[in-house]
GROMACS .gro file of C-alpha atoms in nm:
model
  310
    1MET     CA    1  -4.272  -0.585  -6.658
    2LYS     CA    2  -4.024  -0.733  -6.419
    3MET     CA    3  -4.181  -1.078  -6.457
    4ARG     CA    4  -4.161  -1.048  -6.839
    5LYS     CA    5  -3.785  -0.974  -6.819
    6MET     CA    6  -3.727  -1.272  -6.594
    7ARG     CA    7  -3.916  -1.502  -6.833
    8HIS     CA    8  -3.716  -1.358  -7.123
    9LEU     CA    9  -3.384  -1.419  -6.944
   10ARG     CA   10  -3.489  -1.773  -6.850
   11HIS     CA   11  -3.583  -1.844  -7.211
   12LEU     CA   12  -3.250  -1.703  -7.329
   13ARG     CA   13  -3.060  -1.925  -7.084
   14GLU     CA   14  -3.251  -2.232  -7.207
   15VAL     CA   15  -3.168  -2.152  -7.570
   16LEU     CA   16  -2.802  -2.091  -7.488
   17GLY     CA   17  -2.794  -2.415  -7.286
   18LEU     CA   18  -2.942  -2.605  -7.579
   19PHE     CA   19  -2.679  -2.463  -7.816
   20ALA     CA   20  -2.401  -2.544  -7.566
   21GLY     CA   21  -2.525  -2.901  -7.534
   22LEU     CA   22  -2.543  -2.944  -7.910
   23PHE     CA   23  -2.191  -2.802  -7.943
   24LEU     CA   24  -2.049  -3.038  -7.681
   25LEU     CA   25  -2.225  -3.337  -7.835
   26SER     CA   26  -2.097  -3.245  -8.178
   27SER     CA   27  -1.744  -3.195  -8.045
   28ALA     CA   28  -1.749  -3.531  -7.867
   29PHE     CA   29  -1.878  -3.708  -8.179
   30TRP     CA   30  -1.616  -3.539  -8.396
   31LEU     CA   31  -1.333  -3.622  -8.155
   32THR     CA   32  -1.450  -3.980  -8.116
   33GLY     CA   33  -1.480  -4.012  -8.491
   34CYS     CA   34  -1.123  -3.887  -8.538
   35GLY     CA   35  -1.002  -4.133  -8.281
   36MET     CA   36  -1.174  -4.419  -8.455
   37THR     CA   37  -1.038  -4.317  -8.791
   38SER     CA   38  -0.687  -4.289  -8.646
   39ASP     CA   39  -0.711  -4.630  -8.477
   40LYS     CA   40  -0.839  -4.783  -8.798
   41GLY     CA   41  -0.555  -4.624  -8.988
   42ASN     CA   42  -0.303  -4.756  -8.737
   43GLN     CA   43  -0.457  -5.101  -8.758
   44GLU     CA   44  -0.447  -5.093  -9.137
   45GLN     CA   45  -0.085  -4.977  -9.128
   46ALA     CA   46   0.008  -5.248  -8.878
   47ALA     CA   47  -0.172  -5.511  -9.085
   48SER     CA   48   0.010  -5.391  -9.394
   49SER     CA   49   0.348  -5.408  -9.216
   50SER     CA   50   0.268  -5.755  -9.083
   51SER     CA   51   0.162  -5.868  -9.428
   52SER     CA   52   0.485  -5.733  -9.577
   53ALA     CA   53   0.693  -5.909  -9.312
   54GLU     CA   54   0.510  -6.237  -9.373
   55SER     CA   55   0.552  -6.192  -9.748
   56GLU     CA   56   0.927  -6.135  -9.706
   57LYS     CA   57   0.950  -6.440  -9.481
   58ALA     CA   58   0.759  -6.649  -9.733
   59GLU     CA   59   0.994  -6.539 -10.009
   60GLN     CA   60   1.303  -6.657  -9.819
   61PRO     CA   61   1.416  -6.992  -9.959
   62SER     CA   62   1.369  -7.296  -9.737
   63TYR     CA   63   1.603  -7.515  -9.944
   64VAL     CA   64   1.850  -7.504 -10.231
   65LEU     CA   65   1.754  -7.668 -10.558
   66ALA     CA   66   2.050  -7.806 -10.749
   67ALA     CA   67   2.117  -7.669 -11.095
   68ASP     CA   68   2.100  -7.908 -11.389
   69ASP     CA   69   2.480  -7.928 -11.389
   70PHE     CA   70   2.514  -7.909 -11.008
   71SER     CA   71   2.720  -7.590 -11.046
   72ASN     CA   72   2.546  -7.400 -10.762
   73LEU     CA   73   2.633  -7.632 -10.475
   74GLN     CA   74   2.935  -7.451 -10.331
   75LEU     CA   75   2.729  -7.299 -10.051
   76THR     CA   76   2.800  -7.072  -9.756
   77ASP     CA   77   2.491  -7.148  -9.547
   78PRO     CA   78   2.478  -7.477  -9.352
   79THR     CA   79   2.113  -7.428  -9.253
   80LEU     CA   80   1.952  -7.486  -9.594
   81PRO     CA   81   1.878  -7.838  -9.717
   82VAL     CA   82   1.984  -7.927 -10.072
   83TYR     CA   83   1.769  -8.125 -10.314
   84ASP     CA   84   1.756  -8.223 -10.680
   85LYS     CA   85   1.439  -8.172 -10.885
   86TYR     CA   86   1.534  -8.475 -11.095
   87THR     CA   87   1.558  -8.841 -11.003
   88LEU     CA   88   1.858  -9.029 -11.135
   89SER     CA   89   1.643  -9.188 -11.405
   90ASP     CA   90   1.528  -8.838 -11.508
   91ARG     CA   91   1.889  -8.720 -11.532
   92ARG     CA   92   1.989  -9.016 -11.744
   93ALA     CA   93   1.691  -8.966 -11.975
   94LYS     CA   94   1.779  -8.597 -12.020
   95ASN     CA   95   2.153  -8.669 -12.062
   96LEU     CA   96   2.228  -8.458 -11.753
   97THR     CA   97   2.523  -8.530 -11.529
   98THR     CA   98   2.473  -8.755 -11.228
   99VAL     CA   99   2.816  -8.675 -11.081
  100LEU     CA  100   2.854  -8.398 -10.824
  101PRO     CA  101   3.144  -8.155 -10.868
  102ASN     CA  102   3.419  -8.135 -10.609
  103ILE     CA  103   3.276  -7.939 -10.316
  104THR     CA  104   3.478  -7.772 -10.041
  105PRO     CA  105   3.335  -7.874  -9.702
  106TYR     CA  106   3.176  -7.604  -9.488
  107LYS     CA  107   3.411  -7.530  -9.196
  108GLU     CA  108   3.301  -7.195  -9.055
  109GLY     CA  109   3.205  -7.162  -8.690
  110LYS     CA  110   3.093  -7.440  -8.461
  111VAL     CA  111   2.807  -7.638  -8.615
  112VAL     CA  112   2.610  -7.932  -8.482
  113TYR     CA  113   2.400  -8.157  -8.703
  114LEU     CA  114   2.117  -8.341  -8.529
  115THR     CA  115   2.036  -8.649  -8.736
  116PHE     CA  116   1.753  -8.898  -8.691
  117ASP     CA  117   1.752  -9.236  -8.866
  118ASP     CA  118   1.492  -9.498  -8.961
  119GLY     CA  119   1.174  -9.286  -8.974
  120PRO     CA  120   0.934  -9.145  -9.032
  121ASP     CA  121   0.685  -9.296  -8.794
  122ASP     CA  122   0.355  -9.142  -8.684
  123LYS     CA  123   0.437  -9.090  -8.316
  124ASN     CA  124   0.800  -9.015  -8.233
  125THR     CA  125   0.883  -8.826  -8.553
  126PRO     CA  126   0.597  -8.574  -8.507
  127ALA     CA  127   0.696  -8.531  -8.141
  128ILE     CA  128   1.056  -8.460  -8.244
  129LEU     CA  129   0.937  -8.213  -8.507
  130ASP     CA  130   0.734  -8.032  -8.240
  131ILE     CA  131   1.041  -8.001  -8.016
  132LEU     CA  132   1.261  -7.878  -8.301
  133LYS     CA  133   1.003  -7.616  -8.392
  134GLU     CA  134   0.965  -7.499  -8.031
  135ASN     CA  135   1.342  -7.455  -8.005
  136GLY     CA  136   1.393  -7.293  -8.345
  137VAL     CA  137   1.637  -7.554  -8.477
  138LYS     CA  138   1.648  -7.780  -8.783
  139ALA     CA  139   1.762  -8.139  -8.815
  140THR     CA  140   1.830  -8.406  -9.076
  141PHE     CA  141   1.607  -8.711  -9.112
  142TYR     CA  142   1.750  -9.016  -9.288
  143VAL     CA  143   1.434  -9.196  -9.394
  144THR     CA  144   1.364  -9.540  -9.532
  145GLY     CA  145   1.150  -9.584  -9.839
  146ALA     CA  146   0.922  -9.829  -9.660
  147HIS     CA  147   0.844  -9.582  -9.379
  148ALA     CA  148   0.804  -9.294  -9.624
  149GLU     CA  149   0.538  -9.497  -9.806
  150LEU     CA  150   0.360  -9.565  -9.477
  151HIS     CA  151   0.370  -9.203  -9.354
  152PRO     CA  152   0.389  -8.966  -9.652
  153ASP     CA  153   0.221  -8.687  -9.453
  154ILE     CA  154   0.500  -8.695  -9.192
  155LEU     CA  155   0.767  -8.690  -9.464
  156GLN     CA  156   0.592  -8.389  -9.615
  157ARG     CA  157   0.592  -8.214  -9.277
  158ILE     CA  158   0.967  -8.276  -9.233
  159PHE     CA  159   1.021  -8.112  -9.571
  160ASP     CA  160   0.775  -7.825  -9.520
  161GLU     CA  161   0.933  -7.724  -9.187
  162GLY     CA  162   1.278  -7.677  -9.342
  163ASN     CA  163   1.447  -7.989  -9.213
  164ALA     CA  164   1.671  -8.195  -9.440
  165ILE     CA  165   1.578  -8.536  -9.574
  166GLY     CA  166   1.838  -8.802  -9.651
  167ASN     CA  167   1.815  -9.148  -9.805
  168HIS     CA  168   1.854  -9.445  -9.568
  169SER     CA  169   1.771  -9.737  -9.804
  170TYR     CA  170   1.433  -9.894  -9.865
  171ASP     CA  171   1.397 -10.124  -9.565
  172HIS     CA  172   1.731 -10.131  -9.379
  173ASP     CA  173   1.798 -10.495  -9.467
  174TYR     CA  174   2.175 -10.549  -9.451
  175LYS     CA  175   2.157 -10.884  -9.631
  176LYS     CA  176   2.011 -10.724  -9.944
  177LEU     CA  177   2.195 -10.393  -9.921
  178TYR     CA  178   2.552 -10.504  -9.892
  179VAL     CA  179   2.569 -10.778 -10.152
  180SER     CA  180   2.741 -10.530 -10.387
  181PRO     CA  181   2.755 -10.158 -10.470
  182GLN     CA  182   2.493 -10.226 -10.737
  183THR     CA  183   2.240 -10.374 -10.492
  184PHE     CA  184   2.310 -10.088 -10.251
  185LEU     CA  185   2.251  -9.822 -10.515
  186ALA     CA  186   1.941  -9.998 -10.647
  187GLU     CA  187   1.781  -9.960 -10.302
  188MET     CA  188   1.888  -9.598 -10.278
  189GLU     CA  189   1.743  -9.520 -10.619
  190ARG     CA  190   1.417  -9.696 -10.531
  191THR     CA  191   1.391  -9.486 -10.216
  192ASP     CA  192   1.472  -9.169 -10.410
  193GLU     CA  193   1.179  -9.238 -10.640
  194ILE     CA  194   0.946  -9.276 -10.340
  195ILE     CA  195   1.070  -8.956 -10.175
  196HIS     CA  196   1.046  -8.765 -10.504
  197GLY     CA  197   0.691  -8.890 -10.554
  198ILE     CA  198   0.587  -8.745 -10.217
  199ILE     CA  199   0.773  -8.412 -10.189
  200GLY     CA  200   0.868  -8.346 -10.553
  201VAL     CA  201   1.246  -8.348 -10.502
  202ARG     CA  202   1.509  -8.606 -10.410
  203PRO     CA  203   1.798  -8.587 -10.162
  204LEU     CA  204   2.164  -8.590 -10.262
  205ILE     CA  205   2.270  -8.719  -9.920
  206LEU     CA  206   2.246  -9.069  -9.782
  207ARG     CA  207   2.350  -9.266  -9.479
  208ALA     CA  208   2.444  -9.632  -9.504
  209PRO     CA  209   2.242  -9.834  -9.251
  210GLY     CA  210   2.482  -9.933  -8.976
  211GLY     CA  211   2.747  -9.700  -9.116
  212VAL     CA  212   3.011  -9.771  -9.379
  213ILE     CA  213   3.262  -9.942  -9.149
  214GLY     CA  214   3.232 -10.316  -9.193
  215HIS     CA  215   2.986 -10.277  -9.482
  216PHE     CA  216   3.158 -10.084  -9.762
  217THR     CA  217   3.443 -10.222  -9.967
  218ASP     CA  218   3.668 -10.003 -10.182
  219ALA     CA  219   3.423 -10.046 -10.469
  220TYR     CA  220   3.145  -9.847 -10.300
  221ALA     CA  221   3.300  -9.497 -10.300
  222PRO     CA  222   3.341  -9.464 -10.681
  223ALA     CA  223   2.994  -9.613 -10.735
  224LEU     CA  224   2.836  -9.354 -10.504
  225LYS     CA  225   3.032  -9.074 -10.669
  226ALA     CA  226   2.910  -9.178 -11.013
  227SER     CA  227   2.550  -9.152 -10.890
  228GLY     CA  228   2.598  -8.816 -10.720
  229TYR     CA  229   2.548  -8.928 -10.362
  230VAL     CA  230   2.735  -8.803 -10.056
  231GLU     CA  231   2.739  -9.035  -9.756
  232HIS     CA  232   2.780  -8.915  -9.395
  233ASP     CA  233   2.820  -9.129  -9.087
  234TRP     CA  234   2.851  -8.963  -8.743
  235ASN     CA  235   3.109  -8.866  -8.483
  236VAL     CA  236   2.875  -8.839  -8.183
  237SER     CA  237   2.632  -9.115  -8.089
  238SER     CA  238   2.345  -9.096  -7.845
  239ALA     CA  239   2.353  -9.479  -7.832
  240ASP     CA  240   1.974  -9.475  -7.838
  241ALA     CA  241   1.974  -9.798  -8.040
  242ALA     CA  242   2.185  -9.990  -7.787
  243PRO     CA  243   2.043 -10.331  -7.693
  244ASN     CA  244   2.045 -10.273  -7.316
  245HIS     CA  245   1.747 -10.037  -7.324
  246PRO     CA  246   1.915  -9.713  -7.218
  247VAL     CA  247   1.705  -9.420  -7.103
  248ALA     CA  248   1.690  -9.049  -7.183
  249GLN     CA  249   1.955  -8.945  -6.929
  250ASP     CA  250   2.201  -9.190  -7.087
  251PHE     CA  251   2.159  -9.019  -7.424
  252ILE     CA  252   2.201  -8.676  -7.269
  253ASP     CA  253   2.521  -8.782  -7.091
  254ASN     CA  254   2.661  -8.950  -7.403
  255ILE     CA  255   2.612  -8.643  -7.620
  256ASP     CA  256   2.731  -8.405  -7.350
  257SER     CA  257   3.059  -8.591  -7.302
  258GLN     CA  258   3.127  -8.666  -7.670
  259THR     CA  259   3.075  -8.307  -7.782
  260ASP     CA  260   3.358  -8.207  -7.547
  261GLN     CA  261   3.601  -8.418  -7.750
  262SER     CA  262   3.829  -8.263  -8.011
  263VAL     CA  263   3.671  -8.453  -8.300
  264ALA     CA  264   3.345  -8.259  -8.244
  265ALA     CA  265   3.507  -7.921  -8.174
  266HIS     CA  266   3.393  -7.759  -8.499
  267SER     CA  267   3.150  -8.008  -8.654
  268ALA     CA  268   2.941  -8.256  -8.456
  269ILE     CA  269   2.719  -8.501  -8.647
  270ILE     CA  270   2.495  -8.663  -8.386
  271LEU     CA  271   2.326  -8.998  -8.442
  272MET     CA  272   1.977  -9.051  -8.300
  273HIS     CA  273   1.664  -9.236  -8.411
  274CYS     CA  274   1.304  -9.126  -8.458
  275SER     CA  275   1.122  -9.450  -8.535
  276GLU     CA  276   0.894  -9.665  -8.320
  277GLY     CA  277   1.043  -9.757  -7.984
  278HIS     CA  278   1.248  -9.440  -7.944
  279GLU     CA  279   1.029  -9.255  -7.697
  280GLU     CA  280   1.331  -9.200  -7.469
  281THR     CA  281   1.500  -9.007  -7.750
  282VAL     CA  282   1.201  -8.775  -7.758
  283LYS     CA  283   1.230  -8.723  -7.382
  284ALA     CA  284   1.601  -8.647  -7.406
  285LEU     CA  285   1.588  -8.406  -7.700
  286PRO     CA  286   1.495  -8.077  -7.523
  287LYS     CA  287   1.784  -8.112  -7.277
  288ILE     CA  288   2.024  -8.213  -7.557
  289ILE     CA  289   1.936  -7.898  -7.750
  290GLU     CA  290   1.977  -7.687  -7.435
  291ILE     CA  291   2.326  -7.831  -7.371
  292LEU     CA  292   2.439  -7.781  -7.731
  293LYS     CA  293   2.322  -7.420  -7.733
  294ALA     CA  294   2.507  -7.357  -7.408
  295LYS     CA  295   2.825  -7.494  -7.567
  296GLY     CA  296   2.802  -7.238  -7.845
  297TYR     CA  297   2.693  -7.461  -8.131
  298THR     CA  298   2.476  -7.338  -8.414
  299PHE     CA  299   2.245  -7.591  -8.578
  300GLY     CA  300   2.289  -7.700  -8.939
  301VAL     CA  301   2.144  -7.963  -9.169
  302VAL     CA  302   2.348  -8.218  -9.361
  303THR     CA  303   2.417  -8.129  -9.726
  304PRO     CA  304   2.683  -8.232  -9.980
  305MET     CA  305   2.911  -7.963  -9.831
  306THR     CA  306   2.886  -8.089  -9.472
  307PRO     CA  307   3.230  -8.201  -9.347
  308GLN     CA  308   3.283  -8.573  -9.303
  309PRO     CA  309   3.269  -8.672  -8.935
  310TRP     CA  310   3.624  -8.811  -8.912
   0.00000   0.00000   0.00000
């Protein structure tokens, strides 16, 4: 009788132990399942938030497209490039104006405009674009039609990354350019057509190769105005095109000292180059950006509302 009770108690303990084990296993599975569902929910929520943020970022404009009558060009943001969806020949064919309205220059804050002439090439221009992207700043690239034809993919990258594109003639040949305002504008229009064919828009800004001093007569300004172009030279030069083969530190020192002058106190348009042979400019650029940030400049791109350098 006593042995029977002991067996009965042992059997009861085994049954209870089995039930307890099943209960713990079930509880663990249920808790783990809840945790997984919660983590999945958090991940889905985070993914949704990230997607929304990316969507909002994608919706932000990367440039301003001029209205048919140019009436929307009195801007308050110096960081957005400005383009026209029409070429000059398109505007003439549609009987649209080719003359820009009077625009008040942007004069808020302390803005620096990094500009690079004579590109794009397939080595230095991409390296400069990488540095700009790493530092979160934009620049303006005055391109030639000949180089744009050679490197359309680099021109497209300049555009896609929110930098400004300006017209710098077809092939930088002074002898052809400066015969008359008509020959000058013919080269600009040819280059516009090339740029438009690659990125789908054309610039309203240009830079005369070598600058206007010594090249423009009084006849050039009204001719440019009639075709809706705004020309900008520079008030700070890196001197990276000097004939004595300067090096990166020279460019850094030049820009550092010139941006301390009164002419660059509120608006500094800096001349550099991004074509073949300007590897030292690439080397200098990170330090130049660092110095300009330390001096309190914000970085803009050249547009029709950018102040003239002098």
